[in-house]
Amino acid sequence: MSRWRFGGVVSRTFHRSGQTFSALVAVVCGLVAGGLVWWWTGRSVAAVAAGVAAALVALVAHRWRRDAERARFAELFTAAARQLGDTDVAVRIAGVYALAGVADEFPARWRRQQCVDVLCGYLRLPYQPEEGASHLVSKSQRIEDNGTAVERVFTFRQNDRQVRDTIVRVIAQHLRPSAESRWSACDFDFSDAVFEDADFRGAVFAGRDTRFTNAMFLSGRTVSFEQARFLGTRVTFRGAIFRSVAVFDRAVFAHSAVARGERDSAATAFTDATFGGGVSFEGARFHGARTAFERATFAGERASFANAVFAAAETSFERAIFDGERVTFTGAEFLGARASFADSRFYTDSSSFDCAQLGAQVRWRTGRTQEITFTRTEFHGRVSFADAVFSGRLVNFAAGDFFGDISFRRASFDARAITFEGPRAWVGVHFDWDASPNTKPANITPTLWPPALAESAREPAA
């Protein structure tokens, strides 16, 4: 990752300063030429004149090339943008490729970013999927308004689905390591965009900001970020809606070194996202300052985080709702300073944390993981923590709602302190020491077992 970041910085710096560097070389060469003339001829005036003349010629040539490049970029950029706004679908598709060609020809970061912004901006335009394949450019509708017939005309971008699919495909191709010209260093803003086909397998997002805020991924089409790498400071899918099965298998979310003033905003966020068609993060890796799935809803048939690694300093699934058929964190590792499932709800038919590593090992009396918390979490249905390992300073299940078939059999309780104090419900919970409460590990509270229900959960006295 650091190699990628360093290479991107060097590349951008070289492209920004290439012409200036060439001009300076020409000026130095002119002065050197003057020095050589003086050394060979001994005529200092001629030498100085020759050097100054060469330097002036180099500066004029540099400015001319710079102005010519600016004029050419403006001309090509304007022509491509005009094509993208045409009413004819073929012209708009040609505009997509023309704008991509401009971005490839002018690699200076701000110029390439302009081209990317236009393509992303097109995807953010209002779009009605049911009209995406329509060959019509307008549709009229007659309505009655206070007894008067009124005709309203609605205009459409003809066959816009083809244009939008082309934009997504072109962007994805330029984000893969195999691309001849890569756009990975750019920022991408897909906020409020509608995706009918989103195939970003193997894509690398290395810009400062990658935004899919409130984006909608429609059902019946591909939604894949398999093995994608998100290396920027801020990655957000906040409020995104996934109606298809979404695949993030072996994806990497890992921003590099963050400036001190950006630490609070550096995060990977799926806050308020809705996964309606199922989702898979199997083998995904989350690093950096913060990973957030707060208030996310998992309503599809299956949600899998099997073998995922949560190594961000803070991981939060607070108030998340798991309401599909099956959710699995089997083999997942939570290794950061804090991981929280507080106030989350597990309503699936089957929920599994089997063989999960919940917290890092304690080292020299200080645990890297300060807290793993499931406070006020509701576990309903069949839930298994079989063979899970609980480590760190504190594992907190206080005020939990346990109702169903909840198993902690063969779990390793290695954390300094583990609490199940004050549950709101305690039905169908199984531990290895159920038959002999005296064998319960001393680091687990309450001492009296099973835990007494919280006062607010008890039946009123008769």
Coordinates of C-alpha atoms in Angstrom, one line a residue:
M1 CA 0.0 0.0 0.0
S2 CA 2.8 2.4 0.9
R3 CA 4.5 1.6 -2.4
W4 CA 1.3 2.5 -4.2
R5 CA 1.0 5.8 -2.4
F6 CA 4.6 6.7 -2.9
G7 CA 4.4 5.9 -6.6
G8 CA 1.3 7.9 -7.1
V9 CA 2.8 11.0 -5.4
V10 CA 6.0 10.7 -7.6
S11 CA 3.9 10.3 -10.7
R12 CA 1.6 13.3 -10.0
T13 CA 4.6 15.5 -9.0
F14 CA 6.5 14.6 -12.2
H15 CA 3.5 15.4 -14.4
R16 CA 2.8 18.7 -12.7
S17 CA 6.3 19.9 -12.9
G18 CA 7.5 18.3 -16.1
Q19 CA 7.4 21.3 -18.3
T20 CA 8.8 23.6 -15.7
F21 CA 11.7 21.2 -15.2
S22 CA 12.3 21.1 -18.9
A23 CA 12.4 24.9 -19.1
L24 CA 14.9 25.1 -16.2
V25 CA 17.1 22.5 -17.9
A26 CA 17.0 24.6 -21.1
V27 CA 18.0 27.7 -19.2
V28 CA 20.9 25.9 -17.5
C29 CA 22.0 24.5 -20.8
G30 CA 21.9 28.0 -22.3
L31 CA 24.1 29.4 -19.5
V32 CA 26.4 26.4 -19.8
A33 CA 26.7 27.1 -23.5
G34 CA 27.6 30.7 -22.8
G35 CA 30.3 29.5 -20.3
L36 CA 31.7 27.1 -23.0
V37 CA 31.8 30.0 -25.5
W38 CA 33.7 32.1 -23.0
W39 CA 36.1 29.3 -22.2
W40 CA 36.9 28.6 -25.8
T41 CA 36.9 32.1 -27.2
G42 CA 37.7 34.2 -24.2
R43 CA 35.0 36.7 -25.3
S44 CA 32.9 37.2 -22.2
V45 CA 30.4 39.6 -23.7
A46 CA 29.6 37.1 -26.5
A47 CA 29.3 34.3 -24.0
V48 CA 26.9 36.2 -21.7
A49 CA 24.8 37.3 -24.7
A50 CA 24.6 33.7 -26.0
G51 CA 23.6 32.4 -22.6
V52 CA 21.0 35.1 -22.0
A53 CA 19.6 34.5 -25.5
A54 CA 19.3 30.8 -25.0
A55 CA 17.6 31.3 -21.6
L56 CA 15.1 33.7 -23.1
V57 CA 14.3 31.3 -25.9
A58 CA 13.8 28.5 -23.5
L59 CA 11.4 30.5 -21.3
V60 CA 9.4 31.7 -24.3
A61 CA 9.2 28.2 -25.6
H62 CA 8.1 26.9 -22.2
R63 CA 5.3 29.5 -22.0
W64 CA 4.2 28.8 -25.5
R65 CA 4.0 25.0 -24.9
R66 CA 2.1 25.6 -21.6
D67 CA -0.4 28.0 -23.2
A68 CA -0.8 25.6 -26.2
E69 CA -1.5 22.7 -23.8
R70 CA -4.0 24.7 -21.9
A71 CA -5.8 25.7 -25.1
R72 CA -5.8 22.1 -26.4
F73 CA -7.2 20.8 -23.1
A74 CA -9.9 23.4 -23.0
E75 CA -10.9 22.6 -26.6
L76 CA -11.0 18.8 -26.2
F77 CA -12.7 19.0 -22.8
T78 CA -15.4 21.3 -24.1
A79 CA -16.1 19.3 -27.2
A80 CA -16.3 16.0 -25.2
A81 CA -18.6 17.6 -22.6
R82 CA -20.8 18.9 -25.4
Q83 CA -21.1 15.4 -26.8
L84 CA -22.1 14.1 -23.4
G85 CA -25.0 16.5 -23.2
D86 CA -26.4 15.6 -26.7
T87 CA -29.9 14.2 -27.1
D88 CA -28.7 11.3 -29.3
V89 CA -27.6 8.3 -27.4
A90 CA -24.8 7.4 -29.8
V91 CA -23.3 10.9 -29.5
R92 CA -23.4 10.7 -25.7
I93 CA -21.6 7.3 -25.7
A94 CA -19.0 8.8 -28.0
G95 CA -18.7 11.7 -25.5
V96 CA -17.9 9.2 -22.7
Y97 CA -15.0 7.8 -24.6
A98 CA -13.9 11.2 -25.8
L99 CA -13.8 12.5 -22.2
A100 CA -11.9 9.4 -21.1
G101 CA -9.4 10.0 -23.9
V102 CA -8.9 13.6 -22.6
A103 CA -8.3 12.3 -19.1
D104 CA -5.7 9.8 -20.5
E105 CA -3.9 12.4 -22.6
F106 CA -3.6 15.0 -19.9
P107 CA -2.4 13.2 -16.8
A108 CA -2.0 16.3 -14.6
R109 CA -4.1 15.5 -11.5
W110 CA -6.4 18.5 -11.6
R111 CA -7.1 18.1 -15.3
R112 CA -7.8 14.4 -15.0
Q113 CA -10.0 15.1 -11.9
Q114 CA -12.1 17.5 -14.0
C115 CA -12.9 14.7 -16.5
V116 CA -13.7 12.3 -13.7
D117 CA -16.0 14.8 -12.0
V118 CA -18.0 15.2 -15.2
L119 CA -18.5 11.5 -15.7
C120 CA -19.5 11.1 -12.0
G121 CA -21.7 14.1 -12.3
Y122 CA -23.6 12.4 -15.2
L123 CA -24.3 9.4 -13.0
R124 CA -25.7 11.7 -10.2
L125 CA -28.3 13.2 -12.6
P126 CA -31.9 12.3 -11.9
Y127 CA -32.7 8.9 -13.4
Q128 CA -35.8 6.8 -13.8
P129 CA -34.7 3.1 -14.3
E130 CA -38.0 2.2 -15.9
E131 CA -37.3 4.7 -18.6
G132 CA -33.7 3.8 -19.0
A133 CA -34.1 1.7 -22.2
S134 CA -36.8 4.0 -23.8
H135 CA -36.1 5.2 -27.3
L136 CA -38.4 8.2 -26.7
V137 CA -37.1 11.6 -26.0
S138 CA -40.4 13.0 -24.5
K139 CA -43.7 11.9 -23.2
S140 CA -46.9 13.9 -22.8
Q141 CA -49.6 13.5 -20.2
R142 CA -53.0 15.2 -20.1
I143 CA -54.5 16.0 -16.7
E144 CA -57.4 18.0 -15.4
D145 CA -56.6 21.1 -13.4
N146 CA -59.6 22.9 -12.0
G147 CA -61.7 21.8 -14.9
T148 CA -59.1 22.8 -17.5
A149 CA -57.3 20.2 -19.5
V150 CA -53.5 20.6 -19.1
E151 CA -50.9 18.8 -21.1
R152 CA -47.5 18.2 -19.5
V153 CA -44.5 17.1 -21.5
F154 CA -41.7 15.1 -19.8
T155 CA -38.4 14.9 -21.5
F156 CA -36.0 11.9 -21.3
R157 CA -32.4 11.2 -22.2
Q158 CA -32.9 8.6 -24.9
N159 CA -31.6 5.1 -24.0
D160 CA -29.8 6.5 -21.1
R161 CA -29.1 3.1 -19.6
Q162 CA -26.6 2.4 -22.3
V163 CA -24.7 5.7 -21.6
R164 CA -24.7 5.1 -17.8
D165 CA -23.5 1.5 -18.2
T166 CA -20.7 2.8 -20.5
I167 CA -19.6 5.4 -17.9
V168 CA -19.4 2.8 -15.1
R169 CA -17.5 0.3 -17.3
V170 CA -15.0 2.9 -18.5
I171 CA -14.3 4.1 -14.9
A172 CA -14.0 0.6 -13.6
Q173 CA -11.5 -0.3 -16.4
H174 CA -9.3 2.7 -15.5
L175 CA -9.3 1.7 -11.8
R176 CA -7.8 -1.7 -12.3
P177 CA -4.0 -2.3 -12.0
S178 CA -3.9 -3.7 -15.5
A179 CA -5.1 -0.3 -17.0
E180 CA -2.7 1.5 -19.3
S181 CA -3.8 4.8 -17.8
R182 CA -5.0 4.5 -14.2
W183 CA -7.3 7.0 -12.5
S184 CA -7.0 5.5 -9.0
A185 CA -5.5 8.7 -7.5
C186 CA -8.6 10.7 -8.3
D187 CA -11.5 11.4 -6.0
F188 CA -14.9 9.8 -6.9
D189 CA -18.2 11.1 -5.9
F190 CA -21.1 8.8 -6.7
S191 CA -23.5 10.3 -4.1
D192 CA -27.2 9.7 -5.0
A193 CA -26.2 7.8 -8.1
V194 CA -28.3 4.9 -9.4
F195 CA -26.3 1.8 -10.4
E196 CA -27.9 -0.9 -12.5
D197 CA -24.7 -2.7 -13.1
A198 CA -21.7 -2.0 -10.8
D199 CA -18.8 -4.3 -11.5
F200 CA -15.8 -2.9 -9.7
R201 CA -13.9 -6.1 -9.2
G202 CA -10.3 -5.5 -8.5
A203 CA -10.7 -1.7 -8.7
V204 CA -8.3 0.5 -6.7
F205 CA -9.7 3.7 -5.1
A206 CA -6.7 5.6 -3.8
G207 CA -7.9 9.2 -3.9
R208 CA -8.6 11.2 -0.7
D209 CA -12.4 10.7 -0.9
T210 CA -14.5 7.9 -2.4
R211 CA -18.2 8.5 -1.9
F212 CA -21.2 6.3 -2.6
T213 CA -23.4 8.3 -0.2
N214 CA -27.1 7.4 -0.7
A215 CA -26.3 5.5 -3.9
M216 CA -28.8 2.9 -5.0
F217 CA -27.8 -0.4 -6.4
L218 CA -30.7 -2.0 -8.2
S219 CA -31.8 -5.6 -8.2
G220 CA -31.1 -8.1 -10.9
R221 CA -27.7 -6.8 -11.9
T222 CA -24.1 -7.2 -10.8
V223 CA -22.9 -5.5 -7.7
S224 CA -19.3 -6.6 -7.1
F225 CA -16.4 -5.0 -5.3
E226 CA -14.6 -8.3 -5.0
Q227 CA -10.9 -7.8 -4.2
A228 CA -11.3 -4.0 -4.6
R229 CA -8.9 -1.8 -2.6
F230 CA -10.1 1.4 -0.9
L231 CA -6.9 3.2 0.1
G232 CA -8.1 6.8 0.6
T233 CA -8.7 8.8 3.7
R234 CA -12.5 8.7 3.6
V235 CA -14.6 5.9 2.1
T236 CA -18.4 6.1 2.6
F237 CA -21.4 4.1 1.6
R238 CA -23.5 6.0 4.1
G239 CA -27.2 5.5 3.4
A240 CA -26.6 3.4 0.3
I241 CA -29.3 0.9 -0.7
F242 CA -28.3 -2.5 -2.1
R243 CA -31.2 -4.3 -3.7
S244 CA -29.0 -7.0 -5.3
V245 CA -26.6 -9.3 -3.6
A246 CA -23.5 -7.2 -3.0
V247 CA -20.1 -8.9 -3.0
F248 CA -17.1 -7.4 -1.2
D249 CA -15.2 -10.6 -0.8
R250 CA -11.4 -10.1 0.0
A251 CA -11.9 -6.3 -0.4
V252 CA -9.4 -4.1 1.5
F253 CA -10.3 -0.9 3.3
A254 CA -7.0 0.6 4.5
H255 CA -6.1 4.2 4.3
S256 CA -2.5 5.1 4.6
A257 CA -0.9 7.7 6.9
V258 CA -3.5 10.4 7.8
A259 CA -2.7 14.0 8.7
R260 CA -3.4 14.9 12.3
G261 CA -6.2 17.3 11.4
E262 CA -8.0 14.5 9.4
R263 CA -7.9 11.7 12.0
D264 CA -11.4 12.3 13.2
S265 CA -12.9 12.2 9.7
A266 CA -10.8 9.3 8.4
A267 CA -13.1 6.3 8.2
T268 CA -14.8 3.5 6.3
A269 CA -18.5 4.0 6.7
F270 CA -21.5 1.9 5.8
T271 CA -23.6 3.8 8.3
D272 CA -27.4 3.6 7.7
A273 CA -26.8 1.4 4.7
T274 CA -29.4 -1.2 3.7
F275 CA -28.5 -4.6 2.3
G276 CA -31.8 -5.9 1.0
G277 CA -30.5 -8.6 -1.3
G278 CA -27.8 -10.2 0.8
V279 CA -24.1 -9.2 1.2
S280 CA -20.8 -10.9 1.5
F281 CA -17.6 -9.5 3.1
E282 CA -15.9 -12.8 3.3
G283 CA -12.1 -12.4 3.8
A284 CA -12.4 -8.6 3.7
R285 CA -9.9 -6.5 5.7
F286 CA -10.7 -3.3 7.5
H287 CA -7.8 -1.1 8.8
G288 CA -7.3 2.5 9.7
A289 CA -9.0 4.7 12.2
R290 CA -12.6 3.6 12.2
T291 CA -15.0 1.1 10.5
A292 CA -18.7 1.9 10.9
F293 CA -21.8 -0.2 10.2
E294 CA -23.9 1.8 12.6
R295 CA -27.7 1.5 12.0
A296 CA -27.0 -0.7 9.0
T297 CA -29.8 -3.1 8.1
F298 CA -29.1 -6.6 6.8
A299 CA -32.4 -7.9 5.5
G300 CA -31.2 -10.2 2.7
E301 CA -31.2 -14.0 2.8
R302 CA -27.5 -14.1 3.9
A303 CA -25.0 -11.7 5.4
S304 CA -21.5 -13.0 5.7
F305 CA -18.4 -11.6 7.3
A306 CA -16.7 -15.0 7.5
N307 CA -12.9 -14.8 8.1
A308 CA -13.1 -11.0 7.8
V309 CA -10.4 -9.0 9.7
F310 CA -11.5 -5.9 11.6
A311 CA -8.2 -4.2 12.5
A312 CA -9.3 -0.6 12.6
A313 CA -8.8 1.2 15.9
E314 CA -12.6 1.3 16.3
T315 CA -15.2 -1.0 14.8
S316 CA -18.9 -0.2 15.3
F317 CA -22.0 -2.2 14.5
E318 CA -24.0 -0.2 17.0
R319 CA -27.8 -0.4 16.5
A320 CA -27.4 -2.6 13.4
I321 CA -30.3 -4.9 12.5
F322 CA -29.7 -8.4 11.3
D323 CA -33.0 -9.6 10.0
G324 CA -32.4 -12.0 7.2
E325 CA -32.2 -15.8 7.3
R326 CA -28.5 -16.2 8.2
V327 CA -25.6 -14.0 9.4
T328 CA -22.2 -15.3 10.0
F329 CA -19.0 -13.9 11.6
T330 CA -17.4 -17.3 11.6
G331 CA -13.6 -17.0 11.9
A332 CA -13.8 -13.2 11.9
E333 CA -11.1 -11.3 13.9
F334 CA -11.7 -8.1 15.8
L335 CA -8.3 -6.8 16.7
G336 CA -8.7 -3.1 17.2
A337 CA -8.9 -1.1 20.4
R338 CA -12.7 -1.3 20.5
A339 CA -15.5 -3.2 18.8
S340 CA -19.1 -2.5 19.6
F341 CA -22.4 -4.2 18.8
A342 CA -24.2 -2.2 21.4
D343 CA -28.0 -2.0 20.9
S344 CA -27.8 -4.2 17.8
R345 CA -30.5 -6.8 17.0
F346 CA -29.9 -10.4 15.8
Y347 CA -33.3 -11.6 14.6
T348 CA -32.1 -14.0 11.9
D349 CA -32.9 -17.7 11.9
S350 CA -29.2 -18.4 12.5
S351 CA -26.4 -16.2 13.7
S352 CA -22.9 -17.5 14.0
F353 CA -19.7 -16.2 15.7
D354 CA -18.1 -19.7 15.7
C355 CA -14.3 -19.6 16.0
A356 CA -14.3 -15.8 15.9
Q357 CA -11.4 -13.9 17.6
L358 CA -13.1 -11.2 19.7
G359 CA -10.3 -9.0 21.0
A360 CA -6.5 -9.1 20.7
Q361 CA -4.4 -11.0 23.2
V362 CA -3.4 -9.3 26.5
R363 CA 0.3 -8.3 26.4
W364 CA 2.3 -7.1 29.4
R365 CA -0.8 -6.4 31.5
T366 CA -2.3 -4.1 28.9
G367 CA -4.7 -5.4 26.3
R368 CA -4.5 -3.9 22.8
T369 CA -8.3 -4.3 22.7
Q370 CA -9.9 -2.2 25.4
E371 CA -13.5 -3.4 25.0
I372 CA -15.7 -5.7 23.1
T373 CA -19.2 -4.7 23.9
F374 CA -22.6 -6.3 23.2
T375 CA -24.5 -4.2 25.8
R376 CA -28.3 -4.1 25.3
T377 CA -27.9 -6.4 22.3
E378 CA -30.9 -8.6 21.4
F379 CA -30.1 -12.2 20.5
H380 CA -33.2 -14.1 19.2
G381 CA -33.3 -17.4 17.4
R382 CA -30.3 -19.7 17.1
V383 CA -27.1 -17.9 18.0
S384 CA -23.7 -19.6 18.3
F385 CA -20.4 -18.4 19.9
A386 CA -19.0 -21.9 19.8
D387 CA -15.2 -22.1 19.9
A388 CA -15.0 -18.3 19.9
V389 CA -12.1 -16.6 21.8
F390 CA -12.8 -13.5 23.9
S391 CA -9.7 -11.5 24.7
G392 CA -8.6 -8.0 25.8
R393 CA -9.5 -6.0 28.8
L394 CA -13.3 -6.1 28.9
V395 CA -16.0 -8.1 27.1
N396 CA -19.4 -6.7 28.0
F397 CA -22.8 -8.5 27.5
A398 CA -24.5 -6.4 30.2
A399 CA -28.3 -5.8 29.8
G400 CA -28.5 -8.2 26.9
D401 CA -31.7 -9.9 25.7
F402 CA -31.0 -13.6 25.3
F403 CA -34.1 -15.5 24.0
G404 CA -33.8 -18.6 21.8
D405 CA -31.0 -21.1 21.5
I406 CA -27.8 -19.3 22.3
S407 CA -24.6 -21.3 22.7
F408 CA -21.2 -20.4 24.2
R409 CA -20.0 -24.0 24.3
R410 CA -16.2 -24.5 24.0
A411 CA -15.7 -20.7 24.0
S412 CA -12.4 -19.4 25.5
F413 CA -13.0 -16.5 27.9
D414 CA -9.4 -15.1 28.1
A415 CA -10.3 -11.4 28.6
R416 CA -9.5 -9.8 32.0
A417 CA -13.2 -9.2 32.7
I418 CA -16.3 -10.5 31.1
T419 CA -19.8 -9.5 32.3
F420 CA -23.3 -10.8 31.7
E421 CA -24.8 -8.6 34.5
G422 CA -28.5 -7.6 34.4
P423 CA -29.9 -9.4 31.3
R424 CA -33.3 -8.4 30.2
A425 CA -34.1 -12.0 29.2
W426 CA -32.2 -15.3 29.8
V427 CA -33.8 -18.1 27.9
G428 CA -32.0 -21.0 26.1
V429 CA -28.5 -19.9 26.9
H430 CA -25.8 -22.6 27.1
F431 CA -22.3 -22.7 28.7
D432 CA -19.9 -25.5 29.4
W433 CA -20.4 -25.0 33.1
D434 CA -24.2 -25.2 33.1
A435 CA -24.2 -28.5 35.0
S436 CA -21.6 -27.3 37.5
P437 CA -21.7 -23.5 38.0
N438 CA -18.8 -23.7 40.4
T439 CA -16.5 -24.3 37.5
K440 CA -17.3 -21.0 35.9
P441 CA -14.1 -18.9 35.3
A442 CA -13.5 -16.3 38.0
N443 CA -13.2 -13.5 35.4
I444 CA -16.9 -13.8 34.5
T445 CA -19.5 -11.9 36.4
P446 CA -21.9 -12.1 38.1
T447 CA -20.6 -14.6 40.6
L448 CA -24.0 -16.1 41.2
W449 CA -25.1 -18.1 38.1
P450 CA -27.2 -17.8 36.1
P451 CA -27.4 -14.1 36.1
A452 CA -30.4 -12.5 37.7
L453 CA -32.7 -10.5 35.4
A454 CA -32.5 -6.7 35.5
E455 CA -35.1 -5.1 37.8
S456 CA -37.0 -3.6 34.8
A457 CA -37.3 -7.1 33.2
R458 CA -38.8 -8.9 36.2
E459 CA -42.4 -9.8 36.6
P460 CA -44.3 -7.5 38.9
A461 CA -44.9 -9.0 42.3
A462 CA -48.4 -10.6 42.7

